[in-house]
């Protein structure tokens, strides 16, 4: 919870007048923190299907054990290791697993979502390393439309107005719900897109605070804009209307013009280990002046970071969004961010732009939709940029009160951020073809992309034993409050072309089958996670959960977490790894595998004509 302390004396920094008379410090996490996000307006288009969505099912224990047994076989280092694990699976299924399954079904019957709280904490809120690199994600945007002014201020203003319009439509329930051919998907996490912020828990568990108001129609709200580490409060609504692009641009240009020097890089504190950030947060919040700034940031609809960097190639562009630049031994990019905000737009000095997202309460698909719709609005020459009135608000600078303790914390956070960033390697590549060509071969582009990764990994490592599984997430949003499930997913010259094609098709079909099962809540990992969570403190941990093969299969390889997605004309892969890993070689193998799979199918297609 947030405790309010008595007013403390302070020296206001560089002209900022404090906005409150009390300090806000974090103590213990509220038990019902997630219920603080207000329910959407009833009967609206966006959330109309929420009440009819089914609950996430508890899979049959027998089926989960069968899938687990099959998934472990490719991971086994020997026949003996596999047989040992297989016996432990059987013992679990016939023994303690039956009681744990009973408990899980009971929990499912008595809760709206048996997994939600466990997954929030186990997957995100309890994670204590930096969210930067490890958890946060990013998207790079297309260039600013040619019919619009080509300045960073204009680009930021256009993004701001379009995003505020999206926010307004969302709050009014006017956005068509996400869906598939089978029906609508759960829209619950959209409640955590705007007006909220993650906070670092001093007791080892983070949570998010929301300032969204029940019944709000999106006619009010402010942004926080960062430039050279300095935060500014920007009012983007006035008298019940969203300001015009021109009015917002004037405010942002004012920020550019009035922020010429570097300010204390308080934002880098948010990139620290979460326990360290929790201590630094409360040191920061011990001043009522600083608490006012924290409140302004946390309650902002979203954040825009005006970054001094000017990335000129795909790798620099990716890294600038992912973690920002390093200059003079300082993490200058992260100093100008607030990585706890779920939506953080970034605009560079050369007019490039993108988004950095906070992952704990919302997966990437809602922000993909946000970004797509924002960019589509701006590309439309008929987009309503609004009309400027005679008076435009002036943004308010939010200058921190910096004590020697906070200054030292910034220095230490800079050091940790620099070490983290410099430990990472990033490769970027595009194939010479895209999903249009892949579909002509009768193959799912997603399965094709995954087969490329598998083939490249195999060629890179040869016959070395695998030390981790391949992670691919499937959405379970067809269920109420659903998020994700894990999908547990040939290079022999002696094998004929026909046989290679046959093996590829079998693997691709298996991938599709596993992906569909995971999307139906019939995966392995979340079920086993739930069963293990129901072990009592005085109960012995079943041998299955400590089996070396099982534990290895639950280790998602962090050496090459591949972020790739299909475009109309290309397949794009962004390969991230620790510095010591053969990142460049893996990129080469990805391209070679992509070419070989294409030639395998193109040759077969020609021979059949």
Coordinates of C-alpha atoms in Angstrom, one line a residue:
X1 CA 0.0 0.0 0.0
X2 CA 1.0 3.6 -0.2
X3 CA 1.6 5.5 3.1
X4 CA 1.3 9.2 3.3
X5 CA 3.8 10.9 5.6
X6 CA 3.8 14.4 7.1
X7 CA 5.1 17.3 5.0
X8 CA 8.8 17.7 5.0
X9 CA 10.8 20.8 4.2
X10 CA 12.6 20.9 0.9
X11 CA 14.3 23.2 -1.6
X12 CA 12.3 23.2 -4.9
X13 CA 14.6 22.4 -7.8
X14 CA 14.9 24.8 -10.8
X15 CA 11.6 26.5 -10.7
X16 CA 9.2 23.6 -10.1
X17 CA 6.4 24.3 -7.6
X18 CA 5.4 21.2 -5.6
X19 CA 1.9 19.9 -6.4
X20 CA 1.1 18.2 -3.1
X21 CA 2.0 18.5 0.6
X22 CA 2.5 14.9 1.5
X23 CA 5.1 12.2 0.7
X24 CA 4.1 8.8 -0.7
X25 CA 6.2 5.8 0.2
X26 CA 5.5 2.1 -0.7
X27 CA 5.0 -0.3 2.2
X28 CA 3.1 -3.6 1.6
X29 CA 1.3 -4.6 -1.5
X30 CA -2.5 -4.4 -1.3
X31 CA -4.1 -7.8 -1.5
X32 CA -6.7 -6.7 -4.0
X33 CA -4.4 -4.4 -6.1
X34 CA -5.6 -5.8 -9.4
X35 CA -9.2 -5.0 -8.5
X36 CA -8.4 -1.3 -8.4
X37 CA -8.6 -1.0 -12.2
X38 CA -12.2 0.1 -12.8
X39 CA -14.6 -2.1 -14.7
X40 CA -15.4 -1.0 -18.2
X41 CA -18.6 0.7 -19.1
X42 CA -21.4 -1.9 -19.2
X43 CA -22.9 -3.0 -22.5
X44 CA -20.2 -1.5 -24.7
X45 CA -18.8 -3.1 -27.9
X46 CA -15.3 -3.5 -26.6
X47 CA -16.2 -5.6 -23.6
X48 CA -19.5 -7.1 -24.6
X49 CA -18.2 -10.6 -24.8
X50 CA -16.4 -10.6 -21.4
X51 CA -19.2 -12.2 -19.5
X52 CA -19.7 -15.0 -22.0
X53 CA -16.0 -16.0 -22.2
X54 CA -15.3 -19.5 -20.7
X55 CA -13.0 -20.0 -17.8
X56 CA -9.5 -21.3 -18.4
X57 CA -9.9 -25.1 -18.1
X58 CA -7.9 -27.4 -15.9
X59 CA -6.5 -30.0 -18.4
X60 CA -6.9 -33.7 -17.7
X61 CA -3.9 -35.0 -15.7
X62 CA -3.5 -38.0 -18.0
X63 CA -3.3 -35.9 -21.1
X64 CA -0.8 -33.5 -19.6
X65 CA 1.4 -36.3 -18.6
X66 CA 1.2 -37.8 -22.1
X67 CA 2.2 -34.5 -23.7
X68 CA 5.0 -34.0 -21.2
X69 CA 6.4 -37.5 -22.0
X70 CA 6.4 -36.8 -25.7
X71 CA 7.9 -33.3 -25.3
X72 CA 10.9 -34.6 -23.2
X73 CA 12.0 -37.2 -25.7
X74 CA 13.9 -34.8 -28.0
X75 CA 15.6 -33.2 -25.0
X76 CA 16.9 -36.5 -23.5
X77 CA 20.7 -36.9 -23.5
X78 CA 20.4 -40.7 -23.4
X79 CA 17.8 -43.5 -23.5
X80 CA 18.4 -44.1 -19.8
X81 CA 17.7 -40.5 -18.9
X82 CA 14.5 -40.6 -20.8
X83 CA 13.4 -43.8 -19.2
X84 CA 14.1 -42.5 -15.8
X85 CA 12.0 -39.4 -16.4
X86 CA 9.2 -41.4 -18.0
X87 CA 9.0 -43.5 -14.8
X88 CA 8.8 -40.4 -12.6
X89 CA 6.0 -39.1 -14.8
X90 CA 4.1 -42.3 -14.4
X91 CA 4.7 -42.3 -10.6
X92 CA 3.5 -38.8 -10.3
X93 CA 0.4 -39.4 -12.5
X94 CA -0.6 -42.4 -10.3
X95 CA 0.4 -40.9 -7.0
X96 CA 0.7 -37.3 -5.7
X97 CA -0.5 -35.9 -9.0
X98 CA -4.0 -37.2 -8.4
X99 CA -4.3 -35.2 -5.1
X100 CA -2.8 -32.1 -6.6
X101 CA -5.2 -32.3 -9.5
X102 CA -8.1 -32.5 -7.1
X103 CA -6.9 -29.4 -5.4
X104 CA -6.4 -27.6 -8.6
X105 CA -10.0 -28.4 -9.8
X106 CA -11.3 -27.2 -6.5
X107 CA -9.4 -24.0 -6.8
X108 CA -10.8 -23.6 -10.4
X109 CA -14.3 -24.0 -9.1
X110 CA -13.9 -21.4 -6.4
X111 CA -12.1 -18.7 -8.4
X112 CA -12.7 -16.8 -11.7
X113 CA -9.2 -17.7 -12.9
X114 CA -7.2 -20.4 -11.2
X115 CA -3.9 -19.2 -12.8
X116 CA -4.1 -15.4 -12.8
X117 CA -2.6 -14.5 -9.4
X118 CA 0.1 -17.2 -9.5
X119 CA 1.2 -16.2 -13.0
X120 CA 1.2 -12.5 -12.2
X121 CA 3.7 -13.1 -9.4
X122 CA 5.6 -16.2 -10.7
X123 CA 6.0 -14.8 -14.2
X124 CA 6.4 -11.0 -13.6
X125 CA 5.8 -9.3 -10.2
X126 CA 8.1 -11.5 -8.3
X127 CA 10.9 -11.2 -10.9
X128 CA 13.7 -9.2 -9.3
X129 CA 16.3 -8.6 -12.0
X130 CA 16.0 -5.5 -14.2
X131 CA 12.9 -5.5 -16.4
X132 CA 15.1 -3.9 -19.1
X133 CA 16.5 -6.6 -21.6
X134 CA 14.9 -9.4 -19.5
X135 CA 11.2 -8.5 -19.6
X136 CA 10.5 -5.3 -21.5
X137 CA 9.7 -5.4 -25.2
X138 CA 9.8 -2.9 -28.0
X139 CA 8.4 -2.1 -31.5
X140 CA 10.0 0.1 -34.1
X141 CA 7.6 2.2 -36.3
X142 CA 7.4 3.0 -40.0
X143 CA 8.6 6.4 -41.0
X144 CA 6.4 9.5 -40.4
X145 CA 4.0 10.0 -43.3
X146 CA 5.3 12.4 -45.9
X147 CA 2.3 14.6 -45.9
X148 CA 3.0 15.6 -42.2
X149 CA 5.7 17.9 -40.9
X150 CA 9.0 16.1 -40.6
X151 CA 10.2 17.2 -37.2
X152 CA 10.5 15.2 -33.9
X153 CA 8.1 17.6 -32.2
X154 CA 5.5 17.0 -34.9
X155 CA 6.0 13.3 -34.8
X156 CA 5.6 13.1 -31.1
X157 CA 2.5 15.3 -31.2
X158 CA 0.9 13.2 -33.9
X159 CA 1.5 10.0 -31.9
X160 CA 0.2 11.7 -28.7
X161 CA -3.1 12.8 -30.3
X162 CA -3.7 9.5 -32.1
X163 CA -3.0 7.5 -28.9
X164 CA -5.3 9.8 -26.9
X165 CA -8.1 9.2 -29.4
X166 CA -7.5 5.4 -29.1
X167 CA -7.6 5.8 -25.3
X168 CA -10.9 7.7 -25.6
X169 CA -12.5 5.1 -27.8
X170 CA -11.3 2.3 -25.5
X171 CA -12.7 4.0 -22.4
X172 CA -16.0 4.5 -24.2
X173 CA -16.0 0.9 -25.4
X174 CA -16.0 1.8 -29.0
X175 CA -13.1 -0.4 -30.1
X176 CA -14.1 -3.7 -31.7
X177 CA -12.8 -6.5 -29.5
X178 CA -9.8 -8.5 -30.7
X179 CA -10.9 -11.9 -32.1
X180 CA -10.3 -14.8 -34.3
X181 CA -12.7 -16.7 -36.7
X182 CA -13.8 -18.6 -33.6
X183 CA -15.0 -15.5 -31.7
X184 CA -13.9 -12.6 -29.5
X185 CA -10.8 -12.6 -27.3
X186 CA -10.6 -11.4 -23.7
X187 CA -10.0 -7.6 -23.5
X188 CA -9.3 -7.5 -19.7
X189 CA -5.7 -6.5 -19.9
X190 CA -6.6 -3.4 -21.9
X191 CA -7.7 -1.9 -18.6
X192 CA -4.0 -1.7 -17.7
X193 CA -2.8 0.1 -20.9
X194 CA -3.3 3.7 -19.8
X195 CA -3.3 5.8 -16.6
X196 CA -1.3 3.3 -14.6
X197 CA 2.3 2.2 -13.7
X198 CA 4.2 -0.7 -12.1
X199 CA 5.8 0.1 -8.8
X200 CA 8.6 -1.8 -7.1
X201 CA 7.5 -3.8 -4.1
X202 CA 9.7 -3.5 -1.0
X203 CA 8.7 -7.0 0.2
X204 CA 9.8 -8.8 -3.0
X205 CA 6.5 -8.5 -5.0
X206 CA 5.8 -5.6 -7.3
X207 CA 2.3 -4.5 -8.3
X208 CA 0.7 -1.9 -10.5
X209 CA -1.2 1.2 -9.4
X210 CA -3.9 2.7 -11.5
X211 CA -5.4 6.2 -11.6
X212 CA -8.2 5.3 -14.1
X213 CA -11.6 6.5 -12.9
X214 CA -14.8 4.5 -13.2
X215 CA -17.1 6.1 -15.9
X216 CA -14.2 8.1 -17.4
X217 CA -14.9 8.9 -21.1
X218 CA -11.4 9.8 -22.0
X219 CA -12.0 13.5 -22.0
X220 CA -9.3 14.3 -19.5
X221 CA -5.8 13.3 -18.9
X222 CA -2.1 14.4 -19.2
X223 CA 1.1 13.0 -20.5
X224 CA 4.6 13.1 -19.1
X225 CA 7.3 13.9 -21.6
X226 CA 11.0 13.3 -21.0
X227 CA 13.8 15.2 -22.6
X228 CA 17.4 15.1 -21.5
X229 CA 16.2 13.3 -18.4
X230 CA 13.9 16.1 -17.5
X231 CA 10.2 15.3 -17.0
X232 CA 7.5 17.6 -18.1
X233 CA 3.8 17.4 -17.4
X234 CA 1.8 18.0 -20.6
X235 CA -1.9 18.6 -20.5
X236 CA -3.4 17.1 -23.7
X237 CA -7.0 17.7 -22.8
X238 CA -8.9 21.0 -22.2
X239 CA -12.6 21.6 -21.4
X240 CA -13.5 18.0 -22.3
X241 CA -11.7 17.8 -25.6
X242 CA -8.4 16.3 -26.8
X243 CA -6.0 19.0 -27.9
X244 CA -5.2 19.3 -31.6
X245 CA -2.0 18.0 -33.0
X246 CA -0.8 21.6 -33.4
X247 CA -1.5 22.5 -29.8
X248 CA 0.4 19.4 -28.6
X249 CA 3.2 20.1 -31.0
X250 CA 3.6 23.7 -29.6
X251 CA 4.0 22.2 -26.1
X252 CA 6.5 19.6 -27.2
X253 CA 8.5 22.2 -29.1
X254 CA 8.5 24.3 -25.9
X255 CA 10.1 21.3 -24.2
X256 CA 12.8 21.0 -26.9
X257 CA 13.5 24.7 -26.7
X258 CA 13.7 24.8 -22.9
X259 CA 15.7 21.7 -22.2
X260 CA 19.2 22.4 -23.5
X261 CA 21.3 20.8 -20.8
X262 CA 21.3 17.4 -19.1
X263 CA 19.3 16.9 -16.0
X264 CA 19.7 14.3 -13.2
X265 CA 19.0 10.9 -14.7
X266 CA 16.5 9.7 -12.2
X267 CA 14.8 7.5 -14.8
X268 CA 17.7 5.0 -14.8
X269 CA 16.7 4.0 -11.3
X270 CA 13.6 2.2 -12.8
X271 CA 16.0 0.0 -14.7
X272 CA 17.7 -1.4 -11.6
X273 CA 17.2 -4.7 -9.8
X274 CA 13.7 -4.5 -8.4
X275 CA 14.7 -4.7 -4.8
X276 CA 17.3 -2.0 -5.3
X277 CA 14.7 0.1 -7.1
X278 CA 12.3 -0.4 -4.2
X279 CA 14.8 1.1 -1.7
X280 CA 15.7 3.9 -4.1
X281 CA 12.0 4.6 -4.7
X282 CA 11.2 5.1 -1.1
X283 CA 14.3 7.3 -0.7
X284 CA 13.0 9.4 -3.6
X285 CA 9.5 9.5 -2.2
X286 CA 10.6 10.6 1.2
X287 CA 10.4 14.1 -0.2
X288 CA 6.8 15.4 -0.8
X289 CA 8.2 17.4 -3.7
X290 CA 9.5 14.2 -5.4
X291 CA 6.3 12.3 -4.5
X292 CA 4.4 14.9 -6.6
X293 CA 6.5 14.0 -9.6
X294 CA 6.1 10.3 -9.0
X295 CA 2.3 10.8 -8.9
X296 CA 2.4 12.8 -12.1
X297 CA 4.3 10.1 -13.9
X298 CA 2.3 7.2 -12.6
X299 CA -1.1 8.9 -13.3
X300 CA 0.0 10.0 -16.8
X301 CA -2.0 8.4 -19.7
X302 CA 1.3 7.4 -21.1
X303 CA 4.9 8.6 -21.5
X304 CA 6.7 10.1 -24.4
X305 CA 10.6 10.0 -24.4
X306 CA 12.3 12.5 -26.7
X307 CA 15.6 10.7 -27.1
X308 CA 18.7 12.5 -28.2
X309 CA 19.9 9.5 -30.1
X310 CA 19.6 9.2 -34.0
X311 CA 19.8 5.6 -35.0
X312 CA 20.8 5.0 -38.6
X313 CA 20.6 1.2 -39.0
X314 CA 18.4 -1.6 -37.9
X315 CA 20.7 -2.8 -35.1
X316 CA 21.2 0.6 -33.6
X317 CA 17.5 1.3 -34.0
X318 CA 16.6 -1.9 -32.2
X319 CA 19.1 -1.3 -29.4
X320 CA 18.0 2.3 -28.9
X321 CA 14.5 1.1 -28.3
X322 CA 15.4 -2.0 -26.3
X323 CA 17.7 -0.3 -23.8
X324 CA 18.9 3.1 -25.1
X325 CA 22.5 4.3 -25.8
X326 CA 25.5 4.4 -23.6
X327 CA 27.6 7.6 -23.7
X328 CA 30.5 8.6 -21.5
X329 CA 29.9 5.5 -19.3
X330 CA 26.3 6.5 -18.7
X331 CA 23.1 4.7 -19.8
X332 CA 21.9 7.9 -21.4
X333 CA 18.9 6.2 -23.0
X334 CA 17.6 4.7 -19.8
X335 CA 18.1 8.0 -17.9
X336 CA 15.5 9.4 -20.2
X337 CA 12.9 6.6 -19.7
X338 CA 10.5 5.4 -17.0
X339 CA 10.4 1.7 -17.8
X340 CA 7.6 0.9 -15.3
X341 CA 5.1 2.6 -17.6
X342 CA 3.1 0.1 -19.7
X343 CA 3.1 2.4 -22.7
X344 CA 6.2 4.5 -23.4
X345 CA 6.6 6.0 -26.9
X346 CA 10.1 7.0 -27.9
X347 CA 10.9 9.7 -30.6
X348 CA 14.5 10.1 -31.7
X349 CA 16.2 13.3 -33.0
X350 CA 16.2 11.9 -36.5
X351 CA 12.4 11.4 -36.4
X352 CA 12.5 7.6 -35.9
X353 CA 10.0 6.4 -33.3
X354 CA 8.8 3.3 -31.5
X355 CA 7.4 1.9 -28.3
X356 CA 8.9 0.3 -25.2
X357 CA 6.4 -1.8 -23.3
X358 CA 6.2 -3.0 -19.7
X359 CA 5.1 -6.6 -19.7
X360 CA 3.8 -7.5 -16.2
X361 CA 0.1 -6.8 -16.6
X362 CA -0.3 -6.8 -20.3
X363 CA 1.1 -9.0 -23.1
X364 CA 2.4 -7.6 -26.4
X365 CA -0.7 -8.1 -28.6
X366 CA -2.8 -5.2 -27.1
X367 CA 0.1 -2.7 -27.7
X368 CA 0.5 -4.1 -31.2
X369 CA -3.1 -3.1 -31.8
X370 CA -2.5 0.3 -30.2
X371 CA 0.5 1.0 -32.4
X372 CA -1.1 -0.2 -35.5
X373 CA -4.2 2.0 -35.0
X374 CA -2.1 5.0 -34.1
X375 CA 0.1 4.6 -37.2
X376 CA -2.9 4.0 -39.4
X377 CA -4.6 7.2 -38.2
X378 CA -1.5 9.2 -38.9
X379 CA -1.1 7.7 -42.4
X380 CA -4.6 8.7 -43.3
X381 CA -4.6 12.1 -44.9
X382 CA -8.2 12.5 -43.7
X383 CA -7.2 12.0 -40.0
X384 CA -8.8 14.7 -37.8
X385 CA -5.9 16.6 -36.3
X386 CA -8.3 18.9 -34.4
X387 CA -8.5 22.6 -34.4
X388 CA -6.3 24.9 -32.3
X389 CA -7.9 27.4 -30.0
X390 CA -6.4 30.8 -29.2
X391 CA -4.7 29.7 -25.9
X392 CA -2.5 26.7 -25.6
X393 CA -1.4 25.3 -22.2
X394 CA 2.3 25.5 -21.3
X395 CA 3.9 22.3 -20.1
X396 CA 5.1 22.2 -16.5
X397 CA 8.7 21.1 -15.8
X398 CA 9.0 18.5 -13.1
X399 CA 12.5 18.9 -11.6
X400 CA 13.5 16.4 -8.9
X401 CA 15.0 17.3 -5.5
X402 CA 18.3 15.4 -5.6
X403 CA 20.0 14.5 -2.3
X404 CA 23.5 13.0 -2.1
X405 CA 21.9 9.6 -1.5
X406 CA 19.8 9.8 -4.6
X407 CA 22.8 11.1 -6.6
X408 CA 24.8 8.0 -5.5
X409 CA 21.8 5.7 -6.4
X410 CA 21.8 7.2 -9.9
X411 CA 25.5 6.6 -10.2
X412 CA 25.1 2.9 -9.1
X413 CA 22.1 2.4 -11.4
X414 CA 24.1 3.8 -14.3
X415 CA 26.9 1.3 -13.6
X416 CA 24.5 -1.6 -13.4
X417 CA 22.6 -0.6 -16.5
X418 CA 25.8 -0.2 -18.5
X419 CA 27.0 -3.6 -17.5
X420 CA 23.7 -5.2 -18.4
X421 CA 23.6 -3.5 -21.8
X422 CA 27.2 -4.3 -22.7
X423 CA 26.6 -7.9 -21.8
X424 CA 24.1 -8.2 -24.6
X425 CA 24.5 -8.8 -28.3
X426 CA 21.8 -8.2 -31.0
X427 CA 21.6 -9.4 -34.5
X428 CA 19.0 -8.3 -37.1
X429 CA 18.2 -10.0 -40.4
X430 CA 15.6 -10.2 -43.1
X431 CA 14.9 -13.1 -45.4
X432 CA 14.6 -12.6 -49.1
X433 CA 11.0 -13.7 -49.1
X434 CA 7.9 -13.4 -46.9
X435 CA 4.7 -15.0 -45.9
X436 CA 3.1 -14.6 -49.3
X437 CA 5.5 -17.0 -50.9
X438 CA 5.4 -19.4 -47.9
X439 CA 1.6 -19.7 -48.2
X440 CA 2.0 -20.8 -51.9
X441 CA 3.8 -23.8 -50.5
X442 CA 0.8 -24.6 -48.3
X443 CA 2.7 -24.0 -45.1
X444 CA 1.8 -21.8 -42.1
X445 CA 4.2 -18.9 -42.0
X446 CA 4.5 -19.2 -38.2
X447 CA 5.4 -22.9 -38.4
X448 CA 7.9 -22.0 -41.2
X449 CA 9.5 -19.4 -39.1
X450 CA 9.9 -21.8 -36.2
X451 CA 11.3 -24.6 -38.4
X452 CA 14.0 -22.1 -39.6
X453 CA 15.0 -21.5 -35.9
X454 CA 15.1 -25.3 -35.2
X455 CA 17.2 -26.0 -38.3
X456 CA 19.6 -23.2 -37.6
X457 CA 20.0 -24.2 -34.0
X458 CA 20.7 -27.8 -34.9
X459 CA 23.3 -26.8 -37.5
X460 CA 24.9 -24.4 -35.1
X461 CA 25.2 -26.9 -32.3
X462 CA 25.5 -30.2 -34.2
X463 CA 25.0 -33.2 -32.1
X464 CA 25.7 -31.4 -28.8
X465 CA 23.0 -32.2 -26.2
X466 CA 20.3 -29.5 -25.9
X467 CA 20.5 -27.5 -22.6
X468 CA 17.1 -25.8 -23.0
X469 CA 13.8 -25.9 -24.7
X470 CA 12.4 -23.6 -27.4
X471 CA 9.8 -21.2 -26.1
X472 CA 7.0 -19.9 -28.2
X473 CA 3.9 -18.3 -26.6
X474 CA 0.4 -19.1 -27.6
X475 CA -2.4 -16.7 -26.5
X476 CA -5.1 -18.1 -24.3
X477 CA -7.2 -15.0 -24.5
X478 CA -10.2 -16.9 -25.8
X479 CA -10.7 -17.6 -22.1
X480 CA -11.6 -15.0 -19.5
X481 CA -8.5 -13.3 -18.2
X482 CA -6.4 -15.6 -20.4
X483 CA -2.8 -14.6 -21.2
X484 CA -0.4 -17.2 -22.6
X485 CA 0.7 -20.8 -22.7
X486 CA 4.0 -22.3 -23.9
X487 CA 4.2 -24.2 -27.2
X488 CA 6.7 -27.1 -26.8
X489 CA 7.8 -27.4 -30.1
X490 CA 17.0 -32.2 -40.9
X491 CA 20.2 -31.7 -42.3
X492 CA 21.4 -35.1 -43.6
X493 CA 22.7 -35.0 -47.2
X494 CA 21.9 -38.7 -47.5
X495 CA 18.2 -38.0 -47.1
X496 CA 16.4 -37.4 -50.4
X497 CA 14.7 -34.2 -51.3
X498 CA 11.3 -35.9 -51.2
X499 CA 12.0 -37.4 -47.7
X500 CA 13.2 -34.0 -46.4
X501 CA 10.0 -32.4 -47.6
X502 CA 8.0 -35.1 -46.0
X503 CA 9.8 -34.7 -42.7
X504 CA 9.4 -30.9 -42.9
X505 CA 5.7 -31.1 -43.5
X506 CA 5.2 -33.5 -40.6
X507 CA 7.1 -31.1 -38.3
X508 CA 5.1 -28.1 -39.4
X509 CA 1.8 -29.9 -38.9
X510 CA 2.9 -31.0 -35.5
X511 CA 3.8 -27.4 -34.6
X512 CA 0.4 -26.2 -35.7
X513 CA -1.3 -29.0 -33.6
X514 CA 0.7 -28.0 -30.5
X515 CA 0.0 -24.3 -31.0
X516 CA -3.7 -24.9 -31.3
X517 CA -3.7 -27.1 -28.2
X518 CA -1.8 -24.5 -26.2
X519 CA -4.3 -21.8 -27.4
X520 CA -7.1 -24.0 -26.1
X521 CA -5.5 -24.1 -22.7
X522 CA -4.3 -27.6 -23.3
X523 CA -0.6 -27.0 -22.9
X524 CA 1.7 -28.6 -20.4
X525 CA 3.5 -25.9 -18.6
X526 CA 0.8 -23.8 -16.9
X527 CA -0.9 -26.9 -15.7
X528 CA 2.2 -28.3 -14.1
X529 CA 3.0 -24.9 -12.7
X530 CA -0.5 -24.9 -11.0
X531 CA 0.0 -28.4 -9.6
X532 CA 3.3 -27.6 -8.1
X533 CA 1.9 -24.4 -6.5
X534 CA -0.6 -26.5 -4.6
X535 CA 2.1 -28.4 -2.7
X536 CA 1.9 -27.6 1.0
X537 CA 5.0 -26.6 2.9
X538 CA 5.1 -29.9 4.8
X539 CA 4.8 -32.1 1.7
X540 CA 7.6 -33.7 -0.1
X541 CA 8.3 -32.4 -3.6
X542 CA 7.5 -35.2 -6.1
X543 CA 10.6 -36.6 -7.9
X544 CA 9.3 -35.4 -11.3
X545 CA 9.8 -31.8 -10.4
X546 CA 13.5 -32.3 -9.6
X547 CA 14.3 -34.7 -12.5
X548 CA 17.2 -33.3 -14.5
X549 CA 15.5 -33.9 -17.9
X550 CA 12.3 -32.2 -16.7
X551 CA 14.2 -29.3 -15.2
X552 CA 16.2 -28.9 -18.4
X553 CA 13.0 -28.9 -20.5
X554 CA 11.6 -26.1 -18.3
X555 CA 14.7 -24.0 -18.9
X556 CA 13.8 -21.8 -21.9
X557 CA 17.0 -21.1 -23.7
X558 CA 18.0 -17.5 -22.9
X559 CA 21.0 -17.6 -25.2
X560 CA 18.9 -16.9 -28.3
X561 CA 15.5 -15.6 -27.4
X562 CA 14.3 -14.9 -31.0
X563 CA 11.9 -12.1 -31.7
X564 CA 10.7 -12.6 -35.3
X565 CA 7.5 -11.9 -37.1
X566 CA 6.3 -12.1 -40.6
X567 CA 5.8 -9.2 -43.0
X568 CA 4.2 -9.2 -46.4
X569 CA 7.5 -9.2 -48.2
X570 CA 10.0 -10.5 -45.6
X571 CA 10.5 -12.6 -42.5
X572 CA 12.3 -10.5 -39.8
X573 CA 14.4 -11.9 -37.0
X574 CA 15.9 -10.0 -34.1
X575 CA 18.4 -12.3 -32.3
X576 CA 19.4 -11.3 -28.8
X577 CA 22.0 -13.1 -26.7
X578 CA 24.7 -12.7 -24.1
X579 CA 27.9 -11.3 -25.6
X580 CA 29.8 -14.6 -25.2
X581 CA 27.3 -16.5 -27.4
X582 CA 27.9 -17.0 -31.2
X583 CA 25.2 -14.5 -32.2
X584 CA 26.6 -13.7 -35.6
X585 CA 27.0 -17.4 -36.5
X586 CA 23.5 -18.1 -35.5
X587 CA 22.2 -15.2 -37.7
X588 CA 24.2 -16.8 -40.6
X589 CA 22.5 -20.2 -39.9
X590 CA 19.1 -18.5 -39.8
X591 CA 19.6 -17.1 -43.2
X592 CA 21.0 -20.3 -44.6
X593 CA 18.1 -22.3 -43.1
X594 CA 15.6 -19.8 -44.6
X595 CA 17.2 -20.2 -48.1
X596 CA 17.4 -24.0 -47.8
X597 CA 13.8 -24.4 -46.8
X598 CA 12.7 -22.1 -49.7
X599 CA 14.7 -24.0 -52.2
X600 CA 13.4 -27.3 -50.9
X601 CA 9.9 -26.2 -51.5
X602 CA 10.5 -24.1 -54.7
X603 CA 12.3 -27.1 -56.3
X604 CA 9.5 -29.4 -55.4
X605 CA 6.9 -27.0 -56.8
X606 CA 8.7 -26.6 -60.1
X607 CA 9.1 -30.4 -60.5
X608 CA 5.4 -30.9 -60.1
X609 CA 4.5 -28.4 -62.9

